[in-house]
Amino acid sequence: MAGELSLAQARRIALRAQLLDRPPPAASASPVTAVRVRSVLRALGAVQLDAVNVLVRSHYLTLYSRLGPYDPALLDDVVYRRRHGFEYWGHAASLLPVELYPALRWRMRRRDEQASWQRFRERVERERPGYLAALTAEVGARGPLAYTDLADRAQRDRTDLGEYADSTLLWYRWSDGKSALEGLFDAGALAASGRRGFERLYDLPSRVLPAAVLAAPDLSPEDGQRELVRWAMAGLGVATARDVADYFRTPGVDTRARLRELVASGELAPVRVEGWAEPTWLAPVPVPRSVEARALLSPFDSLLWERARVRRLFGFRHSFELYVKPEKREFGYFVLPFLLGDRLVARVDVKADRSRGVLLVPGAFAEDGVDVAGVVAALAGELRRLAAWLGLNAVEVGRRGSLAARLGRALD
C-alpha cells in the first residue's frame, strides 16, 4: 500500500482535482479568457451536456462554478470555433478536450460494429434504398446541418407500433433521419460542428476536427482505455475502480485491468482511505493542507457524477428529481448542491424568471449538523452573484425547506 488517507484528506484531494478547492474569482477580477476556459476543460476531462434550461445550460454552469462570472460564449468559442474541444460520449454527452479524440476512437469503432446499429442500417436500406448514403452526401454538400435541415427527415408511420403501451411511444424514434444522424455521429462518421439553441449541428469530421488530431494513429482499445483512465484519475485525484469507470463510462473489467497496469508502471499508487471498503487508487498529487471552497454546483457537475462516491466523500445524498412527478419531489426540479469549505452543506431549488429579471429559489435545504448562520450568509452571497451573472436583478426565496425563512431574510 502507498499509505493511508483520512476522509478529510481524500475530500481535499478530490476538490483540488476538480478545481473546486478555492472560491472562483469575483466579477471585478481579471476577465476570464479562452485560455482559462480551455484549462478548465482539460483539467476536468469532460463537461456534461444537458438540455434542461430552467436556469442556464449545465455545461455553462459547470464552468461558472470554477471560473466565476464569465461569458458563456467563450466555451462555445473554445470548443466549436478554436477546436480545442469536441462533442462526444464521455461520461454522457459531453464536451471533451480535443486531445482525447484518439483515445475514444475505439468507442466509435465499437458503436459502428454494434448489432443494433447494423440492424438499423439494414432495415433502412431495405425500406429506403440509398438513404444513408444520400444523407451523408447531403451533410457533405450542405453541412453543418441539424436534423431539421434535412431535405428528407425519413419520418416513420406512427401507426405501425401495434400493441405497445403509451409509455413506449414516448421513447420511440419517429424519424429514421434523426436516428441515422445520431448513429453516424456515434460511429465517428459525423461530428458535431456546433449547436443551434440546443440542436446539434452535424458535419464531416474533416471540417470539424484539427487535421493533426484526425491524422493521429489509432489506439487499440487497451491503449485508449488506459488514456481515459489517466484523465479520469487526474479529474478524481483519489478513486475506486467504480469511480474511475463511471467517469468516462469505461467497462468495469477493462478499467480494473488498466488501473493495475498504471500501478505497475508507477503512474498510480494504491491507497487506503478511511471508511472506504473498496480498493482505491491515488494520482500523483500532493495532499492539500486546506480547501476554502464556495460554489453552487450543477446537478450534472463532474464532482457529483458517481453518487456512491459523493456519499463516501461528503456524506451527501445527491438527489436528481427532474423526472420525478412534482408531488413526489423532495427538494425540487433543478436543485444545486452548495459546496462550502470541504463539505456539501445545503441545496437550493432554482429557476430563472427572465421575464421579471428574478432568480427564483422555491426551496432551500440545509444538511444535518451544519452551521446554519454561516451557510445562510455564504449562500446568500453566492445566489446574488449567480443572479448577477445571469443578468437577473433580484433573488426571491420561497417557503420550502429548512433554510428558506432565514435565507429570504438575508436576501431582503
Short mmCIF file of C-alpha atoms in Angstrom, two decimals, residues 37-397:
data_model
loop_
_atom_site.label_atom_id
_atom_site.label_comp_id
_atom_site.label_asym_id
_atom_site.label_seq_id
_atom_site.Cartn_x
_atom_site.Cartn_y
_atom_site.Cartn_z
CA VAL A 37 -11.72 28.15 -20.20
CA ARG A 38 -9.63 25.64 -22.09
CA SER A 39 -7.57 24.92 -18.98
CA VAL A 40 -10.73 24.03 -17.03
CA LEU A 41 -11.94 21.75 -19.83
CA ARG A 42 -8.59 19.97 -19.87
CA ALA A 43 -8.44 19.64 -16.09
CA LEU A 44 -11.93 18.12 -15.85
CA GLY A 45 -11.54 15.96 -18.96
CA ALA A 46 -15.28 16.14 -19.67
CA VAL A 47 -18.09 18.62 -19.13
CA GLN A 48 -21.54 17.06 -19.33
CA LEU A 49 -24.17 18.49 -21.68
CA ASP A 50 -27.85 18.55 -20.85
CA ALA A 51 -30.90 20.10 -22.49
CA VAL A 52 -32.50 21.46 -19.30
CA ASN A 53 -32.50 25.27 -19.42
CA VAL A 54 -34.62 26.30 -16.43
CA LEU A 55 -31.62 28.24 -15.08
CA VAL A 56 -28.77 28.01 -17.61
CA ARG A 57 -27.41 25.09 -19.63
CA SER A 58 -25.49 22.80 -17.32
CA HIS A 59 -22.16 22.96 -19.16
CA TYR A 60 -22.04 26.73 -18.74
CA LEU A 61 -22.81 26.39 -15.03
CA THR A 62 -20.04 23.82 -14.54
CA LEU A 63 -17.51 26.36 -15.82
CA TYR A 64 -19.08 29.16 -13.75
CA SER A 65 -18.60 27.13 -10.55
CA ARG A 66 -14.86 27.18 -11.19
CA LEU A 67 -14.27 30.44 -13.03
CA GLY A 68 -16.85 32.76 -11.55
CA PRO A 69 -18.63 35.25 -13.81
CA TYR A 70 -17.57 34.70 -17.43
CA ASP A 71 -19.02 34.96 -20.90
CA PRO A 72 -20.56 31.56 -21.77
CA ALA A 73 -19.84 32.28 -25.43
CA LEU A 74 -16.19 31.65 -24.56
CA LEU A 75 -16.89 27.96 -24.01
CA ASP A 76 -18.61 27.70 -27.40
CA ASP A 77 -15.68 29.55 -28.94
CA VAL A 78 -13.09 27.24 -27.37
CA VAL A 79 -14.90 24.07 -28.44
CA TYR A 80 -16.63 24.87 -31.72
CA ARG A 81 -14.51 27.60 -33.28
CA ARG A 82 -11.00 27.29 -31.90
CA ARG A 83 -11.46 23.48 -31.99
CA HIS A 84 -9.76 22.88 -28.65
CA GLY A 85 -12.63 20.58 -27.72
CA PHE A 86 -15.25 18.36 -29.32
CA GLU A 87 -18.57 16.73 -28.54
CA TYR A 88 -18.84 13.04 -27.95
CA TRP A 89 -19.84 10.45 -25.40
CA GLY A 90 -17.59 10.90 -22.36
CA HIS A 91 -19.39 10.43 -19.06
CA ALA A 92 -22.58 11.08 -21.02
CA ALA A 93 -23.00 13.53 -23.90
CA SER A 94 -20.04 15.76 -23.15
CA LEU A 95 -17.65 18.45 -24.22
CA LEU A 96 -14.17 16.92 -24.22
CA PRO A 97 -10.62 18.21 -24.74
CA VAL A 98 -9.59 17.60 -28.34
CA GLU A 99 -6.55 15.70 -27.06
CA LEU A 100 -8.90 12.88 -26.05
CA TYR A 101 -10.22 12.23 -29.56
CA PRO A 102 -7.70 9.44 -30.37
CA ALA A 103 -8.46 7.77 -27.03
CA LEU A 104 -12.14 7.49 -27.99
CA ARG A 105 -11.80 6.02 -31.46
CA TRP A 106 -12.11 2.50 -30.07
CA ARG A 107 -15.53 3.50 -28.72
CA MET A 108 -16.51 4.83 -32.14
CA ARG A 109 -15.43 1.59 -33.77
CA ARG A 110 -17.48 -0.42 -31.28
CA ARG A 111 -20.52 1.78 -31.91
CA ASP A 112 -20.09 1.23 -35.66
CA GLU A 113 -19.96 -2.54 -35.13
CA GLN A 114 -22.86 -2.63 -32.65
CA ALA A 115 -25.55 -5.11 -33.65
CA SER A 116 -28.41 -2.65 -33.14
CA TRP A 117 -26.76 -0.12 -35.45
CA GLN A 118 -26.14 -2.77 -38.08
CA ARG A 119 -29.77 -3.89 -37.90
CA PHE A 120 -30.93 -0.29 -38.24
CA ARG A 121 -28.77 0.25 -41.33
CA GLU A 122 -30.01 -2.97 -42.91
CA ARG A 123 -33.65 -2.07 -42.29
CA VAL A 124 -33.28 1.46 -43.64
CA GLU A 125 -31.52 0.15 -46.73
CA ARG A 126 -34.39 -2.28 -47.35
CA GLU A 127 -37.10 0.33 -46.78
CA ARG A 128 -35.31 3.36 -48.25
CA PRO A 129 -32.53 2.15 -50.57
CA GLY A 130 -29.64 4.60 -50.70
CA TYR A 131 -30.97 6.81 -47.91
CA LEU A 132 -27.91 6.64 -45.62
CA ALA A 133 -25.53 7.37 -48.50
CA ALA A 134 -27.71 10.28 -49.61
CA LEU A 135 -27.85 11.67 -46.07
CA THR A 136 -24.07 11.54 -45.72
CA ALA A 137 -23.68 13.20 -49.11
CA GLU A 138 -26.14 15.92 -48.13
CA VAL A 139 -24.17 16.71 -44.96
CA GLY A 140 -21.00 16.80 -47.04
CA ALA A 141 -22.55 19.18 -49.57
CA ARG A 142 -24.59 21.43 -47.29
CA GLY A 143 -23.20 20.92 -43.79
CA PRO A 144 -23.23 21.72 -41.00
CA LEU A 145 -26.83 20.54 -40.76
CA ALA A 146 -29.28 19.92 -37.96
CA TYR A 147 -31.84 17.18 -38.20
CA THR A 148 -34.50 19.77 -39.04
CA ASP A 149 -32.42 20.93 -42.03
CA LEU A 150 -32.51 17.56 -43.80
CA ALA A 151 -34.21 17.50 -47.19
CA ASP A 152 -35.77 14.15 -46.20
CA ARG A 153 -36.16 13.52 -42.49
CA ALA A 154 -37.42 9.98 -43.19
CA GLN A 155 -40.21 10.24 -40.67
CA ARG A 156 -41.89 6.98 -39.76
CA ASP A 157 -45.52 5.99 -39.70
CA ARG A 158 -46.83 6.18 -36.14
CA THR A 159 -49.44 3.51 -36.78
CA ASP A 160 -47.02 0.59 -37.05
CA LEU A 161 -46.34 0.06 -33.34
CA GLY A 162 -49.06 -2.49 -32.73
CA GLU A 163 -49.90 -3.09 -29.08
CA TYR A 164 -47.12 -1.06 -27.47
CA ALA A 165 -48.05 0.95 -24.39
CA ASP A 166 -48.24 4.72 -24.46
CA SER A 167 -45.12 4.94 -22.29
CA THR A 168 -43.18 3.14 -25.03
CA LEU A 169 -44.34 5.65 -27.64
CA LEU A 170 -42.61 8.45 -25.72
CA TRP A 171 -39.24 6.86 -26.45
CA TYR A 172 -40.00 5.75 -29.99
CA ARG A 173 -37.96 7.34 -32.75
CA TRP A 174 -40.36 8.82 -35.28
CA SER A 175 -37.58 9.66 -37.73
CA ASP A 176 -35.01 7.42 -39.38
CA GLY A 177 -33.19 10.62 -40.34
CA LYS A 178 -32.65 11.57 -36.69
CA SER A 179 -31.56 8.04 -35.79
CA ALA A 180 -29.21 7.94 -38.77
CA LEU A 181 -27.52 11.21 -37.84
CA GLU A 182 -27.02 10.07 -34.27
CA GLY A 183 -25.77 6.65 -35.33
CA LEU A 184 -23.25 8.16 -37.75
CA PHE A 185 -22.14 10.58 -35.02
CA ASP A 186 -21.71 7.72 -32.54
CA ALA A 187 -19.63 5.80 -35.10
CA GLY A 188 -17.39 8.80 -35.79
CA ALA A 189 -18.56 9.20 -39.39
CA LEU A 190 -20.04 12.61 -38.50
CA ALA A 191 -19.00 15.15 -35.87
CA ALA A 192 -20.71 17.97 -34.01
CA SER A 193 -19.86 21.30 -35.60
CA GLY A 194 -21.80 23.34 -33.06
CA ARG A 195 -25.24 23.92 -31.62
CA ARG A 196 -28.22 25.97 -32.75
CA GLY A 197 -30.00 26.57 -29.50
CA PHE A 198 -29.50 23.08 -28.18
CA GLU A 199 -29.92 21.35 -31.54
CA ARG A 200 -26.72 19.62 -32.61
CA LEU A 201 -25.26 20.57 -35.98
CA TYR A 202 -23.63 17.69 -37.85
CA ASP A 203 -20.74 17.91 -40.28
CA LEU A 204 -17.89 15.84 -41.68
CA PRO A 205 -15.07 15.22 -39.15
CA SER A 206 -12.56 16.70 -41.60
CA ARG A 207 -14.34 20.06 -41.28
CA VAL A 208 -14.72 19.92 -37.50
CA LEU A 209 -11.55 18.44 -36.02
CA PRO A 210 -7.95 19.60 -36.45
CA ALA A 211 -6.06 17.74 -39.18
CA ALA A 212 -3.35 16.68 -36.74
CA VAL A 213 -5.93 15.07 -34.45
CA LEU A 214 -7.53 13.15 -37.31
CA ALA A 215 -4.10 12.04 -38.55
CA ALA A 216 -3.02 10.72 -35.15
CA PRO A 217 -2.52 6.93 -35.10
CA ASP A 218 -5.44 4.82 -33.99
CA LEU A 219 -5.15 3.48 -30.48
CA SER A 220 -6.09 -0.05 -29.52
CA PRO A 221 -8.99 -0.38 -27.10
CA GLU A 222 -6.50 -1.10 -24.33
CA ASP A 223 -4.38 1.97 -25.09
CA GLY A 224 -7.45 4.18 -25.47
CA GLN A 225 -8.90 2.96 -22.18
CA ARG A 226 -5.56 3.47 -20.45
CA GLU A 227 -5.53 7.09 -21.60
CA LEU A 228 -9.11 7.60 -20.40
CA VAL A 229 -8.21 6.12 -17.02
CA ARG A 230 -5.29 8.55 -16.76
CA TRP A 231 -7.58 11.50 -17.46
CA ALA A 232 -10.24 10.17 -15.10
CA MET A 233 -7.74 9.81 -12.27
CA ALA A 234 -6.49 13.35 -12.92
CA GLY A 235 -10.08 14.58 -12.56
CA LEU A 236 -10.79 12.46 -9.48
CA GLY A 237 -7.48 12.54 -7.59
CA VAL A 238 -8.36 9.56 -5.44
CA ALA A 239 -10.87 6.94 -6.56
CA THR A 240 -12.11 3.38 -6.54
CA ALA A 241 -12.31 1.38 -9.76
CA ARG A 242 -16.06 2.04 -9.89
CA ASP A 243 -15.45 5.79 -9.63
CA VAL A 244 -12.92 5.66 -12.46
CA ALA A 245 -15.13 3.52 -14.69
CA ASP A 246 -18.03 5.91 -14.21
CA TYR A 247 -16.04 9.00 -15.22
CA PHE A 248 -15.83 8.08 -18.92
CA ARG A 249 -18.18 5.09 -18.73
CA THR A 250 -15.43 2.57 -19.46
CA PRO A 251 -16.21 -1.14 -18.89
CA GLY A 252 -15.56 -2.19 -15.31
CA VAL A 253 -13.39 -5.21 -16.07
CA ASP A 254 -11.29 -3.22 -18.53
CA THR A 255 -10.99 -0.31 -16.10
CA ARG A 256 -9.64 -2.53 -13.34
CA ALA A 257 -7.11 -4.03 -15.76
CA ARG A 258 -5.92 -0.59 -16.86
CA LEU A 259 -5.61 0.55 -13.23
CA ARG A 260 -3.41 -2.45 -12.43
CA GLU A 261 -1.22 -1.62 -15.41
CA LEU A 262 -0.84 2.01 -14.34
CA VAL A 263 0.10 0.91 -10.82
CA ALA A 264 2.69 -1.47 -12.27
CA SER A 265 4.16 1.37 -14.37
CA GLY A 266 4.32 3.63 -11.31
CA GLU A 267 1.79 6.17 -12.61
CA LEU A 268 -0.74 5.44 -9.86
CA ALA A 269 -0.47 4.12 -6.33
CA PRO A 270 -2.87 2.03 -4.25
CA VAL A 271 -4.02 3.73 -1.09
CA ARG A 272 -6.39 3.10 1.80
CA VAL A 273 -8.99 5.76 2.57
CA GLU A 274 -10.64 5.96 5.98
CA GLY A 275 -14.03 4.26 5.84
CA TRP A 276 -13.73 3.03 2.24
CA ALA A 277 -14.05 -0.71 1.79
CA GLU A 278 -13.11 -0.99 -1.89
CA PRO A 279 -9.55 -0.90 -3.28
CA THR A 280 -8.59 2.71 -4.01
CA TRP A 281 -6.01 4.43 -6.20
CA LEU A 282 -4.23 7.73 -5.84
CA ALA A 283 -2.99 10.03 -8.59
CA PRO A 284 0.49 11.56 -8.09
CA VAL A 285 -0.77 14.71 -6.39
CA PRO A 286 0.12 16.40 -3.10
CA VAL A 287 -2.48 16.39 -0.34
CA PRO A 288 -3.77 19.96 0.10
CA ARG A 289 -3.48 21.20 3.66
CA SER A 290 -6.79 23.02 3.41
CA VAL A 291 -9.52 23.99 0.99
CA GLU A 292 -11.73 27.04 1.00
CA ALA A 293 -14.39 26.02 -1.48
CA ARG A 294 -17.54 28.02 -2.12
CA ALA A 295 -19.64 27.12 -5.14
CA LEU A 296 -23.13 26.30 -6.33
CA LEU A 297 -22.92 23.15 -8.43
CA SER A 298 -24.95 21.97 -11.39
CA PRO A 299 -26.73 18.67 -10.66
CA PHE A 300 -24.69 17.39 -13.66
CA ASP A 301 -21.36 18.61 -12.26
CA SER A 302 -18.49 16.14 -12.59
CA LEU A 303 -17.92 16.24 -8.81
CA LEU A 304 -21.36 14.65 -8.43
CA TRP A 305 -21.42 12.06 -11.22
CA GLU A 306 -20.91 8.92 -9.12
CA ARG A 307 -23.48 9.18 -6.35
CA ALA A 308 -21.96 6.46 -4.20
CA ARG A 309 -18.66 8.37 -4.29
CA VAL A 310 -20.47 11.55 -3.22
CA ARG A 311 -21.89 9.65 -0.24
CA ARG A 312 -18.45 8.26 0.67
CA LEU A 313 -16.68 11.60 0.37
CA PHE A 314 -19.24 14.03 1.74
CA GLY A 315 -21.99 12.02 3.42
CA PHE A 316 -24.31 13.74 0.94
CA ARG A 317 -27.18 12.04 -0.86
CA HIS A 318 -27.26 13.64 -4.28
CA SER A 319 -30.88 13.79 -5.40
CA PHE A 320 -31.89 14.18 -9.02
CA GLU A 321 -35.60 14.80 -9.39
CA LEU A 322 -36.11 16.27 -12.87
CA TYR A 323 -38.04 13.20 -13.97
CA VAL A 324 -39.96 12.72 -10.72
CA LYS A 325 -43.59 13.82 -10.56
CA PRO A 326 -43.84 17.24 -8.86
CA GLU A 327 -45.84 15.95 -5.92
CA LYS A 328 -43.16 13.32 -5.20
CA ARG A 329 -40.14 15.61 -5.30
CA GLU A 330 -38.32 16.04 -2.01
CA PHE A 331 -36.21 19.05 -2.98
CA GLY A 332 -37.30 20.34 -6.37
CA TYR A 333 -36.89 20.30 -10.14
CA PHE A 334 -33.41 21.80 -10.70
CA VAL A 335 -31.51 21.60 -7.43
CA LEU A 336 -27.98 22.94 -6.96
CA PRO A 337 -25.87 21.49 -4.14
CA PHE A 338 -23.91 24.15 -2.25
CA LEU A 339 -20.24 23.44 -1.56
CA LEU A 340 -18.70 25.35 1.35
CA GLY A 341 -15.30 24.60 2.79
CA ASP A 342 -14.83 20.89 2.16
CA ARG A 343 -18.47 19.91 2.63
CA LEU A 344 -21.72 19.90 0.70
CA VAL A 345 -23.78 21.83 3.21
CA ALA A 346 -27.07 22.71 1.50
CA ARG A 347 -29.09 22.56 -1.68
CA VAL A 348 -31.32 25.08 -3.42
CA ASP A 349 -34.04 24.62 -6.00
CA VAL A 350 -33.59 27.40 -8.56
CA LYS A 351 -35.24 28.85 -11.64
CA ALA A 352 -34.54 31.92 -13.74
CA ASP A 353 -37.65 34.04 -14.28
CA ARG A 354 -36.23 36.02 -17.18
CA SER A 355 -39.45 37.89 -17.91
CA ARG A 356 -39.26 39.51 -14.45
CA GLY A 357 -35.49 39.54 -14.14
CA VAL A 358 -35.61 37.41 -10.97
CA LEU A 359 -33.74 34.35 -9.73
CA LEU A 360 -36.38 32.22 -8.03
CA VAL A 361 -35.41 29.93 -5.16
CA PRO A 362 -38.57 27.90 -4.41
CA GLY A 363 -36.74 25.79 -1.83
CA ALA A 364 -33.57 25.90 0.27
CA PHE A 365 -32.46 22.98 2.44
CA ALA A 366 -29.62 22.61 4.97
CA GLU A 367 -27.77 19.36 5.56
CA ASP A 368 -27.78 17.99 9.08
CA GLY A 369 -25.23 19.37 11.50
CA VAL A 370 -24.14 22.44 9.56
CA ASP A 371 -23.58 25.95 10.91
CA VAL A 372 -26.84 27.38 9.60
CA ALA A 373 -25.92 31.02 10.15
CA GLY A 374 -22.64 30.61 8.29
CA VAL A 375 -24.28 28.66 5.49
CA VAL A 376 -27.03 31.28 5.05
CA ALA A 377 -24.55 34.15 4.83
CA ALA A 378 -22.35 32.38 2.28
CA LEU A 379 -25.28 31.03 0.26
CA ALA A 380 -26.97 34.43 0.05
CA GLY A 381 -23.80 35.89 -1.40
CA GLU A 382 -23.48 33.10 -3.96
CA LEU A 383 -27.09 33.46 -5.06
CA ARG A 384 -26.59 37.20 -5.58
CA ARG A 385 -23.50 36.52 -7.69
CA LEU A 386 -25.30 33.85 -9.69
CA ALA A 387 -28.21 36.18 -10.37
CA ALA A 388 -25.87 38.96 -11.49
CA TRP A 389 -24.04 36.58 -13.85
CA LEU A 390 -27.36 35.60 -15.40
CA GLY A 391 -28.38 39.23 -15.82
CA LEU A 392 -31.13 38.97 -13.19
CA ASN A 393 -31.81 41.85 -10.83
CA ALA A 394 -33.16 40.16 -7.71
CA VAL A 395 -33.42 36.89 -5.80
CA GLU A 396 -36.76 35.68 -4.43
CA VAL A 397 -36.85 32.83 -1.92
#
